[in-house]
Tab-separated table of C-alpha atoms in Angstrom:
chain	number	residue	atom	x	y	z
S	1	MET	CA	-72.307	112.024	-83.142
S	2	ARG	CA	-73.954	113.484	-80.035
S	3	LEU	CA	-77.457	112.641	-78.909
S	4	ASP	CA	-78.671	113.925	-75.599
S	5	LEU	CA	-80.765	111.095	-74.225
S	6	LEU	CA	-82.574	113.423	-71.776
S	7	ARG	CA	-84.063	115.266	-74.608
S	8	VAL	CA	-85.690	112.218	-76.112
S	9	PRO	CA	-89.177	111.878	-74.354
S	10	VAL	CA	-89.285	108.105	-74.082
S	11	LEU	CA	-85.680	107.824	-72.770
S	12	ARG	CA	-86.209	110.782	-70.466
S	13	LEU	CA	-89.043	108.916	-68.909
S	14	LEU	CA	-87.008	105.687	-68.498
S	15	LEU	CA	-84.189	107.852	-66.963
S	16	SER	CA	-86.427	109.727	-64.606
S	17	ARG	CA	-85.886	109.287	-60.904
S	18	PRO	CA	-88.996	107.104	-60.313
S	19	ALA	CA	-88.058	104.774	-63.240
S	20	LEU	CA	-84.483	104.390	-62.153
S	21	ALA	CA	-85.605	103.781	-58.594
S	22	LEU	CA	-87.819	101.025	-59.834
S	23	PHE	CA	-85.017	99.436	-61.853
S	24	ARG	CA	-82.581	99.711	-58.873
S	25	GLY	CA	-85.133	98.395	-56.476
S	26	LEU	CA	-85.586	95.380	-58.650
S	27	THR	CA	-81.876	94.661	-58.844
S	28	LEU	CA	-81.615	95.155	-55.098
S	29	PHE	CA	-84.497	92.749	-54.518
S	30	ILE	CA	-82.740	90.141	-56.832
S	31	PHE	CA	-79.454	90.708	-55.085
S	32	LEU	CA	-80.756	90.198	-51.613
S	33	TYR	CA	-83.044	87.336	-52.577
S	34	ALA	CA	-80.072	85.560	-54.128
S	35	LEU	CA	-78.011	86.157	-51.025
S	36	ALA	CA	-80.656	84.793	-48.786
S	37	TRP	CA	-81.210	81.847	-51.011
S	38	GLY	CA	-77.521	81.011	-50.969
S	39	PHE	CA	-77.413	80.907	-47.108
S	40	LEU	CA	-80.780	79.105	-46.701
S	41	VAL	CA	-80.281	76.625	-49.511
S	42	PRO	CA	-76.587	75.987	-49.798
S	43	SER	CA	-76.933	72.822	-51.909
S	44	ARG	CA	-75.737	73.078	-55.604
S	45	GLU	CA	-78.417	70.679	-56.732
S	46	LEU	CA	-81.252	72.459	-54.883
S	47	ASN	CA	-79.940	76.064	-55.607
S	48	LEU	CA	-79.222	77.057	-59.097
S	49	PHE	CA	-80.378	80.563	-58.426
S	50	THR	CA	-77.669	82.187	-56.425
S	51	THR	CA	-74.785	81.208	-58.700
S	52	ALA	CA	-76.898	82.044	-61.848
S	53	VAL	CA	-77.545	85.538	-60.550
S	54	PHE	CA	-73.954	86.377	-59.576
S	55	TRP	CA	-71.849	84.334	-61.930
S	56	SER	CA	-74.103	84.418	-65.036
S	57	LEU	CA	-76.535	87.390	-64.994
S	58	PHE	CA	-74.778	90.067	-63.194
S	59	TRP	CA	-71.154	89.206	-63.565
S	60	PRO	CA	-69.952	88.716	-66.281
S	61	PHE	CA	-72.870	88.823	-68.764
S	62	PHE	CA	-74.597	91.999	-68.006
S	63	MET	CA	-71.369	93.809	-67.052
S	64	VAL	CA	-69.307	92.901	-70.129
S	65	THR	CA	-71.966	93.336	-72.756
S	66	THR	CA	-72.939	96.806	-71.450
S	67	LEU	CA	-69.384	98.060	-70.738
S	68	ALA	CA	-68.256	96.908	-74.206
S	69	THR	CA	-71.080	98.670	-75.998
S	70	VAL	CA	-72.734	101.529	-74.196
S	71	GLY	CA	-70.816	102.121	-71.066
S	72	ASN	CA	-70.966	101.855	-67.269
S	73	VAL	CA	-74.704	101.259	-66.761
S	74	PHE	CA	-73.858	98.331	-64.442
S	75	CYS	CA	-72.938	100.850	-61.785
S	76	THR	CA	-76.015	102.924	-62.669
S	77	LEU	CA	-78.213	100.000	-61.529
S	78	CYS	CA	-75.905	98.573	-58.961
S	79	PRO	CA	-77.758	97.763	-55.640
S	80	LEU	CA	-74.916	98.589	-53.467
S	81	GLY	CA	-74.516	101.985	-55.004
S	82	PHE	CA	-78.253	102.445	-54.683
S	83	LEU	CA	-78.009	101.818	-50.929
S	84	GLY	CA	-75.011	103.929	-50.477
S	85	ARG	CA	-76.617	106.955	-52.115
S	86	ASN	CA	-79.850	106.771	-50.093
S	87	LEU	CA	-78.850	105.551	-46.629
S	88	PRO	CA	-77.599	108.002	-43.937
S	89	SER	CA	-73.816	108.686	-43.720
S	90	LEU	CA	-71.698	110.425	-41.190
S	91	ARG	CA	-69.860	111.895	-44.109
S	92	LEU	CA	-66.344	111.735	-42.509
S	93	ARG	CA	-63.375	112.351	-44.768
S	94	PRO	CA	-61.943	108.959	-45.730
S	95	PRO	CA	-58.316	108.373	-44.605
S	96	ARG	CA	-55.692	108.486	-47.212
S	97	PHE	CA	-55.010	104.793	-47.207
S	98	LEU	CA	-58.596	104.088	-48.309
S	99	LYS	CA	-58.467	106.538	-51.233
S	100	ASN	CA	-56.512	104.001	-53.255
S	101	PRO	CA	-58.192	102.584	-56.410
S	102	TYR	CA	-55.757	99.691	-56.456
S	103	LEU	CA	-57.418	98.206	-53.254
S	104	GLY	CA	-60.511	96.932	-55.014
S	105	LEU	CA	-58.668	96.082	-58.149
S	106	VAL	CA	-55.872	93.994	-56.680
S	107	LEU	CA	-57.214	92.613	-53.373
S	108	PHE	CA	-60.906	92.012	-54.082
S	109	ASN	CA	-60.779	91.375	-57.846
S	110	VAL	CA	-57.428	89.956	-59.026
S	111	ILE	CA	-56.635	88.055	-55.838
S	112	ALA	CA	-60.029	87.250	-54.084
S	113	TYR	CA	-61.721	86.270	-57.412
S	114	TRP	CA	-59.401	85.517	-60.234
S	115	PHE	CA	-56.591	83.950	-58.281
S	116	VAL	CA	-59.067	81.759	-56.454
S	117	LEU	CA	-60.769	80.873	-59.711
S	118	TYR	CA	-57.594	79.677	-61.442
S	119	THR	CA	-56.108	77.990	-58.402
S	120	PHE	CA	-59.231	76.503	-56.757
S	121	PRO	CA	-61.584	76.202	-59.750
S	122	GLY	CA	-64.646	74.754	-58.004
S	123	PHE	CA	-64.669	77.264	-55.070
S	124	TRP	CA	-67.098	79.860	-56.477
S	125	ARG	CA	-69.477	77.296	-57.930
S	126	ASP	CA	-70.934	76.797	-54.437
S	127	PRO	CA	-74.037	78.845	-53.544
S	128	PHE	CA	-73.032	79.214	-49.917
S	129	ARG	CA	-69.527	80.543	-50.614
S	130	THR	CA	-71.012	82.851	-53.396
S	131	ALA	CA	-73.454	84.239	-50.890
S	132	LEU	CA	-70.608	84.723	-48.368
S	133	PHE	CA	-68.467	86.528	-50.994
S	134	PHE	CA	-71.252	89.041	-51.956
S	135	GLY	CA	-72.549	89.273	-48.457
S	136	PHE	CA	-69.093	90.452	-47.385
S	137	PHE	CA	-69.184	93.228	-49.929
S	138	LEU	CA	-72.748	94.206	-48.907
S	139	LEU	CA	-71.688	94.602	-45.271
S	140	LEU	CA	-68.470	96.374	-46.289
S	141	SER	CA	-70.269	98.851	-48.600
S	142	LEU	CA	-72.958	99.631	-45.905
S	143	THR	CA	-70.214	100.139	-43.384
S	144	VAL	CA	-67.860	102.250	-45.445
S	145	ASN	CA	-70.391	104.371	-47.186
S	146	ALA	CA	-72.209	104.963	-43.747
S	147	LEU	CA	-68.906	106.284	-42.351
S	148	PHE	CA	-67.336	108.190	-45.194
S	149	ARG	CA	-68.379	110.740	-47.725
S	150	GLY	CA	-68.083	110.538	-51.533
S	151	MET	CA	-69.103	106.953	-51.953
S	152	THR	CA	-65.774	105.652	-50.882
S	153	PHE	CA	-66.590	102.020	-51.245
S	154	CYS	CA	-67.718	102.336	-54.804
S	155	LYS	CA	-64.650	104.307	-55.851
S	156	TYR	CA	-61.868	102.511	-54.036
S	157	LEU	CA	-62.986	99.175	-52.512
S	158	CYS	CA	-65.612	97.636	-54.873
S	159	PRO	CA	-63.950	94.849	-56.843
S	160	ILE	CA	-65.410	96.127	-60.083
S	161	GLY	CA	-65.807	99.863	-59.315
S	162	THR	CA	-62.462	100.801	-60.581
S	163	VAL	CA	-62.781	98.383	-63.509
S	164	ASN	CA	-66.084	99.737	-64.701
S	165	SER	CA	-64.842	103.349	-64.369
S	166	ALA	CA	-61.799	102.612	-66.553
S	167	PHE	CA	-63.637	100.508	-69.225
S	168	ASN	CA	-66.390	103.185	-69.409
S	169	ARG	CA	-64.240	104.951	-72.022
S	170	VAL	CA	-64.761	102.220	-74.501
S	171	GLY	CA	-68.506	102.750	-74.751
S	172	MET	CA	-70.778	105.491	-76.165
S	173	LEU	CA	-72.348	107.073	-73.164
S	174	TRP	CA	-70.850	110.332	-71.656
S	175	LEU	CA	-72.127	112.865	-69.167
S	176	ALA	CA	-71.553	116.522	-70.155
S	177	THR	CA	-72.858	120.006	-69.567
S	178	ASN	CA	-73.756	123.103	-71.493
S	179	ARG	CA	-70.495	124.908	-71.629
S	180	GLU	CA	-71.986	128.421	-72.210
S	181	ALA	CA	-74.261	128.036	-69.105
S	182	CYS	CA	-71.343	126.656	-67.045
S	183	ASN	CA	-69.159	129.639	-67.910
S	184	SER	CA	-71.700	132.030	-66.349
S	185	CYS	CA	-72.612	129.622	-63.414
S	186	LYS	CA	-71.948	131.050	-59.969
S	187	LYS	CA	-73.043	127.967	-57.998
S	188	PRO	CA	-72.349	124.614	-59.538
S	189	VAL	CA	-75.318	122.654	-58.244
S	190	CYS	CA	-74.501	119.710	-60.449
S	191	ALA	CA	-71.248	119.213	-58.509
S	192	LEU	CA	-73.027	119.982	-55.119
S	193	SER	CA	-75.563	117.267	-55.855
S	194	CYS	CA	-73.162	114.657	-56.864
S	195	PRO	CA	-72.908	111.892	-54.196
S	196	TYR	CA	-69.392	110.949	-55.635
S	197	GLU	CA	-68.178	114.540	-55.193
S	198	LEU	CA	-67.570	114.978	-58.997
S	199	ASN	CA	-67.873	118.048	-61.085
S	200	PRO	CA	-69.697	117.164	-64.374
S	201	SER	CA	-68.803	120.570	-65.839
S	202	THR	CA	-65.155	119.429	-65.920
S	203	PHE	CA	-65.750	116.164	-67.773
S	204	ASP	CA	-65.442	117.520	-71.296
S	205	PRO	CA	-62.582	119.979	-70.701
S	206	LYS	CA	-60.524	117.285	-69.001
S	207	ASN	CA	-61.805	114.452	-71.254
S	208	THR	CA	-62.555	112.219	-68.278
S	209	ASN	CA	-65.577	111.119	-66.273
S	210	ALA	CA	-63.818	108.866	-63.857
S	211	TRP	CA	-65.920	107.501	-61.050
S	212	CYS	CA	-69.193	108.702	-62.684
S	213	THR	CA	-71.804	105.965	-62.399
S	214	TYR	CA	-74.509	107.867	-64.382
S	215	CYS	CA	-76.763	108.000	-61.263
S	216	LEU	CA	-78.079	111.326	-62.872
S	217	ASP	CA	-78.495	113.083	-59.547
S	218	CYS	CA	-76.758	116.029	-61.169
S	219	ALA	CA	-79.282	116.110	-64.072
S	220	ARG	CA	-82.100	116.397	-61.540
S	221	SER	CA	-80.471	119.545	-60.130
S	222	CYS	CA	-79.524	121.293	-63.358
S	223	GLU	CA	-81.185	121.363	-66.639
S	224	ASP	CA	-77.890	122.087	-68.393
S	225	VAL	CA	-76.525	118.600	-67.611
S	226	LYS	CA	-76.626	116.332	-70.741
S	227	PHE	CA	-76.443	112.528	-70.761
S	228	GLU	CA	-75.147	111.966	-74.324
S	229	LEU	CA	-74.736	109.077	-76.774
S	230	ARG	CA	-71.475	109.771	-78.578
S	231	SER	CA	-69.342	108.038	-81.127
S	232	TYR	CA	-67.804	104.779	-80.058
S	233	SER	CA	-64.651	105.125	-77.630
S	234	HIS	CA	-64.676	108.819	-78.428
S	235	SER	CA	-62.644	109.866	-75.411
S	236	LEU	CA	-59.806	107.574	-76.362
S	237	PHE	CA	-59.075	109.609	-79.495
S	238	LYS	CA	-58.518	112.934	-77.795
S	239	PRO	CA	-55.901	114.264	-75.403
S	240	ILE	CA	-56.624	113.528	-71.753
S	241	ARG	CA	-55.664	116.521	-69.649
S	242	LYS	CA	-55.183	114.453	-66.368
S	243	PRO	CA	-54.657	110.893	-67.206
S	244	PHE	CA	-54.933	108.271	-64.366
S	245	ALA	CA	-52.320	105.544	-64.129
S	246	TRP	CA	-54.881	103.349	-62.360
S	247	GLU	CA	-56.957	103.339	-65.573
S	248	VAL	CA	-54.178	102.018	-67.718
S	249	TRP	CA	-53.239	99.487	-65.023
S	250	VAL	CA	-56.793	98.200	-65.165
S	251	TYR	CA	-56.407	97.568	-68.887
S	252	VAL	CA	-53.022	95.742	-68.564
S	253	VAL	CA	-53.670	93.819	-65.232
S	254	LEU	CA	-57.028	92.432	-66.489
S	255	LEU	CA	-55.657	91.766	-69.903
S	256	GLY	CA	-53.163	89.422	-68.236
S	257	ALA	CA	-55.318	88.025	-65.520
S	258	ILE	CA	-58.435	87.360	-67.712
S	259	THR	CA	-57.683	87.379	-71.328
S	260	PHE	CA	-54.165	85.848	-71.444
S	261	GLY	CA	-54.975	83.633	-68.494
S	262	MET	CA	-58.060	82.168	-70.086
S	263	ARG	CA	-56.286	81.805	-73.429
S	264	TYR	CA	-53.505	79.895	-71.691
S	265	HIS	CA	-55.522	77.745	-69.405
S	266	HIS	CA	-58.677	77.106	-71.385
S	267	ALA	CA	-58.356	78.003	-74.919
S	268	LEU	CA	-54.899	76.355	-75.433
S	269	GLY	CA	-55.089	74.072	-72.357
S	270	HIS	CA	-58.067	72.156	-73.860
S	271	THR	CA	-56.439	71.361	-77.084
S	272	GLN	CA	-53.838	68.878	-78.164
S	273	LEU	CA	-51.199	71.606	-77.780
S	274	GLY	CA	-52.018	72.062	-74.144
S	275	GLN	CA	-49.788	69.401	-72.859
S	276	PHE	CA	-46.715	71.122	-74.246
S	277	MET	CA	-47.457	74.573	-72.724
S	278	PRO	CA	-45.028	75.551	-70.037
S	279	TRP	CA	-47.706	76.236	-67.386
S	280	THR	CA	-49.040	72.760	-68.045
S	281	LEU	CA	-45.680	71.077	-67.621
S	282	LEU	CA	-44.778	73.165	-64.501
S	283	GLY	CA	-48.143	72.561	-62.997
S	284	ASN	CA	-48.118	68.829	-63.624
S	285	PHE	CA	-44.561	68.672	-62.172
S	286	VAL	CA	-45.745	70.431	-59.030
S	287	ARG	CA	-48.789	68.212	-58.734
S	288	GLU	CA	-46.662	65.040	-59.149
S	289	LYS	CA	-43.996	66.144	-56.682
S	290	LEU	CA	-46.214	67.729	-54.091
S	291	GLY	CA	-49.233	65.497	-54.401
S	292	THR	CA	-51.677	68.453	-54.415
S	293	PRO	CA	-55.342	67.594	-53.673
S	294	GLU	CA	-57.755	67.325	-56.465
S	295	TRP	CA	-59.493	70.712	-55.580
S	296	VAL	CA	-56.171	72.576	-56.180
S	297	ASP	CA	-55.144	73.335	-59.733
S	298	PRO	CA	-51.410	73.992	-60.075
S	299	VAL	CA	-51.746	74.275	-63.963
S	300	GLY	CA	-54.360	77.001	-63.506
S	301	PHE	CA	-52.190	78.762	-60.940
S	302	PHE	CA	-49.132	78.818	-63.181
S	303	ALA	CA	-51.255	79.859	-66.242
S	304	PHE	CA	-52.546	82.783	-64.133
S	305	VAL	CA	-49.027	83.818	-63.041
S	306	MET	CA	-47.485	83.396	-66.406
S	307	ALA	CA	-50.290	85.379	-68.106
S	308	LEU	CA	-49.799	88.302	-65.732
S	309	LEU	CA	-45.978	88.113	-66.258
S	310	THR	CA	-46.560	88.118	-69.932
S	311	ALA	CA	-48.662	91.280	-69.839
S	312	PHE	CA	-46.252	93.130	-67.580
S	313	GLY	CA	-43.220	91.959	-69.598
S	314	LEU	CA	-44.631	92.936	-72.926
S	315	LEU	CA	-45.644	96.359	-71.505
S	316	PHE	CA	-42.186	96.962	-70.135
S	317	LEU	CA	-40.623	95.851	-73.441
S	318	SER	CA	-42.977	98.199	-75.425
S	319	LEU	CA	-42.226	101.106	-73.215
S	320	LYS	CA	-38.505	100.672	-73.424
S	321	LEU	CA	-38.674	100.445	-77.201
S	322	ALA	CA	-40.998	103.446	-77.396
S	323	LYS	CA	-38.699	105.494	-75.276
S	324	ARG	CA	-35.753	104.757	-77.410
S	325	VAL	CA	-37.461	105.726	-80.633
S	326	SER	CA	-39.324	108.771	-79.350
S	327	GLY	CA	-37.109	110.253	-76.694
S	328	LEU	CA	-40.052	110.633	-74.328
S	329	ASP	CA	-39.968	109.283	-70.835
S	330	GLU	CA	-41.690	105.984	-69.996
S	331	ARG	CA	-44.267	107.509	-67.656
S	332	THR	CA	-45.433	109.918	-70.332
S	333	LEU	CA	-45.674	107.102	-72.815
S	334	PHE	CA	-47.499	104.879	-70.423
S	335	LEU	CA	-50.122	107.474	-69.471
S	336	HIS	CA	-50.692	108.701	-73.053
S	337	LEU	CA	-50.501	105.498	-75.188
S	338	GLY	CA	-51.701	103.031	-72.513
S	339	TYR	CA	-55.229	104.185	-73.080
S	340	ALA	CA	-55.185	102.489	-76.462
S	341	PHE	CA	-55.141	99.082	-74.650
S	342	ALA	CA	-58.640	99.663	-73.311
S	343	PRO	CA	-60.692	97.687	-75.862
S	344	LEU	CA	-58.506	94.497	-75.673
S	345	MET	CA	-59.951	92.801	-72.723
S	346	ILE	CA	-63.452	94.177	-72.621
S	347	ILE	CA	-64.439	93.872	-76.310
S	348	GLY	CA	-62.486	90.520	-76.612
S	349	ALA	CA	-64.561	89.283	-73.665
S	350	LEU	CA	-67.760	89.514	-75.822
S	351	ALA	CA	-66.583	86.315	-77.470
S	352	HIS	CA	-66.706	84.501	-74.231
S	353	VAL	CA	-69.895	85.960	-72.813
S	354	SER	CA	-71.753	85.606	-76.184
S	355	GLU	CA	-70.877	81.968	-76.560
S	356	PHE	CA	-71.530	81.125	-73.002
S	357	PHE	CA	-74.976	82.889	-73.026
S	358	PHE	CA	-76.053	80.178	-75.550
S	359	LEU	CA	-74.218	77.304	-73.836
S	360	HIS	CA	-74.684	78.072	-70.191
S	361	TYR	CA	-76.047	81.480	-69.023
S	362	TYR	CA	-79.451	81.340	-70.551
S	363	HIS	CA	-80.654	78.108	-69.127
S	364	ASN	CA	-78.758	78.744	-65.767
S	365	ILE	CA	-80.550	82.108	-65.314
S	366	VAL	CA	-84.154	80.788	-66.354
S	367	ASN	CA	-83.901	77.582	-64.457
S	368	GLY	CA	-82.404	79.310	-61.412
S	369	PHE	CA	-85.166	81.883	-61.310
S	370	ALA	CA	-87.807	79.142	-61.921
S	371	GLN	CA	-86.376	77.108	-59.051
S	372	ALA	CA	-86.158	80.130	-56.649
S	373	PHE	CA	-89.696	81.392	-57.372
S	374	GLY	CA	-91.462	77.944	-57.614
S	375	LEU	CA	-92.207	78.131	-61.356
S	376	SER	CA	-92.947	75.044	-63.292
S	377	LEU	CA	-90.489	75.897	-66.040
S	378	ARG	CA	-87.267	74.254	-67.194
S	379	VAL	CA	-85.345	75.136	-70.385
S	380	GLU	CA	-82.415	73.585	-72.080
S	381	PRO	CA	-79.279	75.323	-73.467
S	382	LEU	CA	-79.777	77.296	-76.640
S	383	ALA	CA	-76.714	75.556	-78.243
S	384	GLU	CA	-74.384	72.666	-77.686
S	385	ARG	CA	-70.645	72.863	-77.760
S	386	GLY	CA	-69.349	72.173	-81.189
S	387	ASP	CA	-72.174	73.919	-82.995
S	388	ALA	CA	-70.479	75.549	-85.911
S	389	TRP	CA	-72.421	78.784	-85.813
S	390	LEU	CA	-70.950	79.567	-82.382
S	391	HIS	CA	-67.547	80.252	-84.184
S	392	VAL	CA	-68.951	83.620	-85.310
S	393	PHE	CA	-68.209	84.991	-81.865
S	394	ARG	CA	-64.528	84.391	-82.352
S	395	VAL	CA	-64.371	87.584	-84.341
S	396	PHE	CA	-64.563	89.772	-81.206
S	397	PRO	CA	-61.025	89.352	-80.089
S	398	PHE	CA	-59.809	90.418	-83.547
S	399	LEU	CA	-62.133	93.487	-83.550
S	400	ALA	CA	-60.700	94.266	-80.180
S	401	GLY	CA	-57.164	93.972	-81.375
S	402	PHE	CA	-57.455	96.058	-84.492
S	403	TRP	CA	-59.636	98.700	-82.722
S	404	SER	CA	-56.861	98.952	-80.232
S	405	LEU	CA	-54.238	99.430	-82.891
S	406	TYR	CA	-56.385	102.108	-84.584
S	407	ILE	CA	-56.699	104.038	-81.322
S	408	LEU	CA	-52.962	103.663	-80.727
S	409	LYS	CA	-52.258	105.087	-84.221
S	410	LYS	CA	-54.431	108.089	-83.429
S	411	ARG	CA	-52.934	108.664	-79.969
S	412	VAL	CA	-49.468	108.470	-81.400
S	413	GLU	CA	-50.538	111.197	-83.885
S	414	LEU	CA	-51.334	113.495	-80.927
S	415	LEU	CA	-47.682	113.509	-79.857
S	416	SER	CA	-45.195	116.021	-81.279
S	417	VAL	CA	-42.509	113.402	-82.318
S	418	PRO	CA	-40.891	113.017	-85.652
S	419	ASN	CA	-40.736	109.274	-86.082
S	420	ARG	CA	-44.337	108.413	-85.384
S	421	THR	CA	-44.157	105.169	-87.529
S	422	GLN	CA	-41.398	103.726	-85.410
S	423	LEU	CA	-43.145	104.838	-82.230
S	424	PHE	CA	-46.455	103.160	-83.313
S	425	ALA	CA	-44.467	99.886	-84.051
S	426	ALA	CA	-42.759	99.967	-80.703
S	427	ALA	CA	-45.952	100.744	-78.739
S	428	SER	CA	-47.948	97.990	-80.529
S	429	VAL	CA	-46.221	95.094	-78.992
S	430	LEU	CA	-49.090	94.201	-76.542
S	431	PRO	CA	-52.072	94.413	-79.033
S	432	VAL	CA	-49.964	92.569	-81.721
S	433	TYR	CA	-49.212	89.734	-79.185
S	434	TYR	CA	-52.938	89.722	-78.262
S	435	LEU	CA	-53.821	89.222	-81.884
S	436	LEU	CA	-51.283	86.488	-82.532
S	437	LEU	CA	-52.453	84.656	-79.304
S	438	SER	CA	-56.042	84.919	-80.420
S	439	ALA	CA	-55.193	83.550	-83.829
S	440	VAL	CA	-53.216	80.662	-82.351
S	441	ALA	CA	-56.028	79.928	-79.836
S	442	THR	CA	-58.611	79.934	-82.665
S	443	VAL	CA	-56.663	77.698	-84.917
S	444	ALA	CA	-55.946	75.299	-82.081
S	445	GLY	CA	-59.555	75.307	-81.050
S	446	LEU	CA	-60.745	74.592	-84.606
S	447	PHE	CA	-58.258	71.954	-85.723
S	448	PHE	CA	-56.534	70.513	-82.540
S	449	ARG	CA	-59.445	70.358	-80.011
S	450	LEU	CA	-59.634	67.474	-77.564
S	451	PRO	CA	-62.818	65.459	-77.667
S	452	HIS	CA	-63.703	66.679	-74.227
S	453	GLY	CA	-62.433	70.200	-74.719
S	454	HIS	CA	-63.875	73.118	-72.800
């Protein structure tokens, strides 16, 4: 399936420069207003708006739902990218140490957010600290993009820039060009107009559009650029000429930090089985021996660490087994088969954001906006914890796991090896564990939940 959205009149209007500028301007206004509100009204009771915007609306609800379905439209509308593309820049060449996609992923995502969330669980619930966090990234983005060319902040330092770029492969959107026109093109205006210094004419031949945020500046400069809706996860079923290790590491690291970590600490931790889990036993031991303050959660810390170790350990085991049965080196297997892990975290996360929309996000967002703009409006949650119909969202992790296995099967078939069945079995360790963990967490949540369980 291929549908060029720029050839559909209504969608072409919505994707026009004025329309996108309006949407981006609105997100910029909300972003800046939420920041200012966080600094001016730091009280949790008097300021629901700042935390609702950043921790409910933008991240994770909008980001996860769009990435898991259509693709990276979060970056399309991002206010920081909007500013970076439109403010003056010295256009210096960024130093080599900055051109590292792991900076944003590890420093500003895994450590600055997830490590803090697990270890100091109440830290980011504060409007003032939330404003400081996103205010820091606003200043960093303005500084870096004003100095360097190629939207350096978005590509390497943004905590979700690398993440969104990697998970964009799961969705349906894709930027492409008319190959016949490109073959006779003497001046690639699409590439020259790209603020990220990408060449859209290479996206299809290389089967990658890494770093593309669908700003559509290229489409304004050349009528042969196409913004297409394609079959779901289409790029994951084809060879990738130049695979990026950082894309696969995004899938594995966040699978550990988010999916496994949340399953360990929350899904299992809030059941009758939780007291027997190793992270609980070790965390409680440390709490008892060291007398840690209440605002520190040793159990969460050890769940986080053990979840990451689980993901890395299973990946290592899988690669060793796959190497033994295939004869291929581990790097080749990692770069080729690792893309099959893309759906696990992002599609599975739909279970969390869907349930939380009805339990928390909806009323947090509406009441927060009403409070910030002086509206006489207050709504209640759309559901209560324990409502039976919420269990329907538990299907998403299983869809993610089986979709990952299906992609893995197809990627194994792309390799010229004789024992493909054995290779598939060896390479499936991570998604199989993911499915088993999801099943255990589901059963525990249904039949062994604590009365006050999360």
